[in-house]
Amino acid sequence: MSRFLSQKLQGLEAYVPGEQPRDKRYIKLNTNESPYPPPADVANAVGKAEIEDLRLYSDPECTALKSAVAKQYGVNTENVFISNGSDEVLNFAFMAYGDNGAIFPDITYGFYSVFANLYGIKPQIIPLRDDFTVDINDYCGKNSLVVIANPNAPTGIALELSEIEKIVSSNPDGIVIIDEAYVDFGAESAVKLTEKYSNLLVVQTYSKSRSMAGARLGFAIADQSIIQDLEKIKYSTNPYNINSITQIAGAAALNNQAYFDSNSKKIAETREYVKKELINLGFTVTDSKANFLFAKSDKIGGKELYLSLKERGVLIRHFESKRIKDYNRITIGSREEMEIFLKNLHEIIGGKK
Ligand code: PMP
């Protein structure tokens, strides 16, 4: 740290992303990426002309992409905000709506507490139940910024849409963010509630079910007034937040929703298969509706398992925090990748009593 850093940033604890090692090729089951590439529509949309156009600034209004997202979700373009990964819109929302505090679970996406800290928001952190489920009563009638990942991460456990609606309707004077990064793998989206509730902000990403984590593309759907707030922040920080190649790629990807739906289905099927195998091996596994499993074994500690698998070229995600240190989060890859994961797991666990 230099002596010049603003005093208010000196105590900041930055987010630590999952490992992205470049030393060798791992079977990468640690950051919830898709095992499948984007559809051919994307490659076909980015040619020489688009590369030559990189000399120009990108469209700050993301006109074509916004229209494509609006069409896909049956909303108006005024209800859509496009962001540089969903992390960016989450960042903007904490900046915009945290004046009366923020409330979220103790076990959830780690960036929420980083954003709260960044903006001097004192978070109210609510422990999940012992079985890692959310008690929605904890989030009703709070009228501060409520942040719920649905499905939650890293547990993968989802709330019903009726439960989400209860949270939203009971907080008329606070924004409720529903972070739907993993919704396409088996939960129900709250997008349709945005028409009815002007305090609901639904956030989604291209990074998981849409196979485009490297493009850095996210979006949010909400009442027009909320979108205007987010646009104001964007135009006060980085008006050209989405590069032109990503805008083209993002719009082209939506031409082939069927491809994504079929991949999400395959991933959900593989998840259920791997879950059964883990249970057969004695693991405790949560009821994940996401593209990952969250599991612990009585035979081996979370960190030891993570390290043993890493040595064998398989990366999974281990978290140090006390309540979940025995668990690991395992991204669902292709069936072939998961067979290799399971084979290694059998070898590691097989030797343990
Ligand atoms: N929300 C949740 C729950 C996540 O797990 C992630 C991925 N780390 C994100 C948001 C952010 O993803 P991205 O910025 O790639 O859209």
Tab-separated table of N, CA and C and ligand atoms in Angstrom, residues 85-87 90 109 179 181-182 205 207-208 216, ligand 1:
chain	number	residue	atom	x	y	z
A	85	GLY	N	-19.967	-7.580	-16.829
A	85	GLY	CA	-20.123	-8.663	-15.854
A	85	GLY	C	-21.226	-8.253	-14.893
A	86	SER	N	-21.845	-9.226	-14.230
A	86	SER	CA	-22.885	-8.816	-13.281
A	86	SER	C	-22.262	-8.175	-12.043
A	87	ASP	N	-20.972	-8.415	-11.814
A	87	ASP	CA	-20.298	-7.733	-10.705
A	87	ASP	C	-20.456	-6.216	-10.810
A	90	LEU	N	-23.935	-5.103	-9.681
A	90	LEU	CA	-24.021	-5.274	-8.220
A	90	LEU	C	-23.281	-4.129	-7.523
A	109	TYR	N	-22.583	-15.064	-1.926
A	109	TYR	CA	-21.524	-14.568	-2.801
A	109	TYR	C	-20.655	-13.551	-2.043
A	179	ASP	N	-30.043	-11.871	-7.301
A	179	ASP	CA	-28.888	-12.171	-8.143
A	179	ASP	C	-29.104	-13.560	-8.742
A	181	ALA	N	-27.456	-15.284	-11.061
A	181	ALA	CA	-26.317	-15.784	-11.842
A	181	ALA	C	-26.518	-17.248	-12.257
A	182	TYR	N	-27.194	-18.018	-11.399
A	182	TYR	CA	-27.301	-19.468	-11.658
A	182	TYR	C	-28.727	-19.931	-11.937
A	205	THR	N	-26.328	-12.867	-15.696
A	205	THR	CA	-24.989	-12.829	-16.288
A	205	THR	C	-24.887	-13.738	-17.511
A	207	SER	N	-22.034	-15.203	-17.835
A	207	SER	CA	-20.822	-15.948	-17.472
A	207	SER	C	-21.040	-17.432	-17.222
A	208	LYS	N	-22.287	-17.836	-16.968
A	208	LYS	CA	-22.516	-19.226	-16.546
A	208	LYS	C	-23.270	-19.991	-17.632
A	216	ARG	N	-17.177	-10.828	-20.186
A	216	ARG	CA	-17.567	-9.907	-19.117
A	216	ARG	C	-18.859	-9.187	-19.487
B	1	PMP	N1	-23.249	-13.397	-8.581
B	1	PMP	C1	-22.881	-14.598	-8.144
B	1	PMP	C2	-23.760	-15.302	-7.151
B	1	PMP	C3	-21.712	-15.197	-8.619
B	1	PMP	O1	-21.316	-16.389	-8.156
B	1	PMP	C4	-20.921	-14.510	-9.572
B	1	PMP	C5	-19.677	-15.155	-10.130
B	1	PMP	N2	-18.542	-15.027	-9.416
B	1	PMP	C6	-21.334	-13.245	-9.970
B	1	PMP	C7	-22.516	-12.724	-9.472
B	1	PMP	C8	-20.532	-12.384	-10.897
B	1	PMP	O2	-20.359	-12.929	-12.144
B	1	PMP	P1	-19.974	-12.074	-13.403
B	1	PMP	O3	-19.374	-10.761	-12.931
B	1	PMP	O4	-19.014	-12.930	-14.144
B	1	PMP	O5	-21.246	-11.845	-14.152
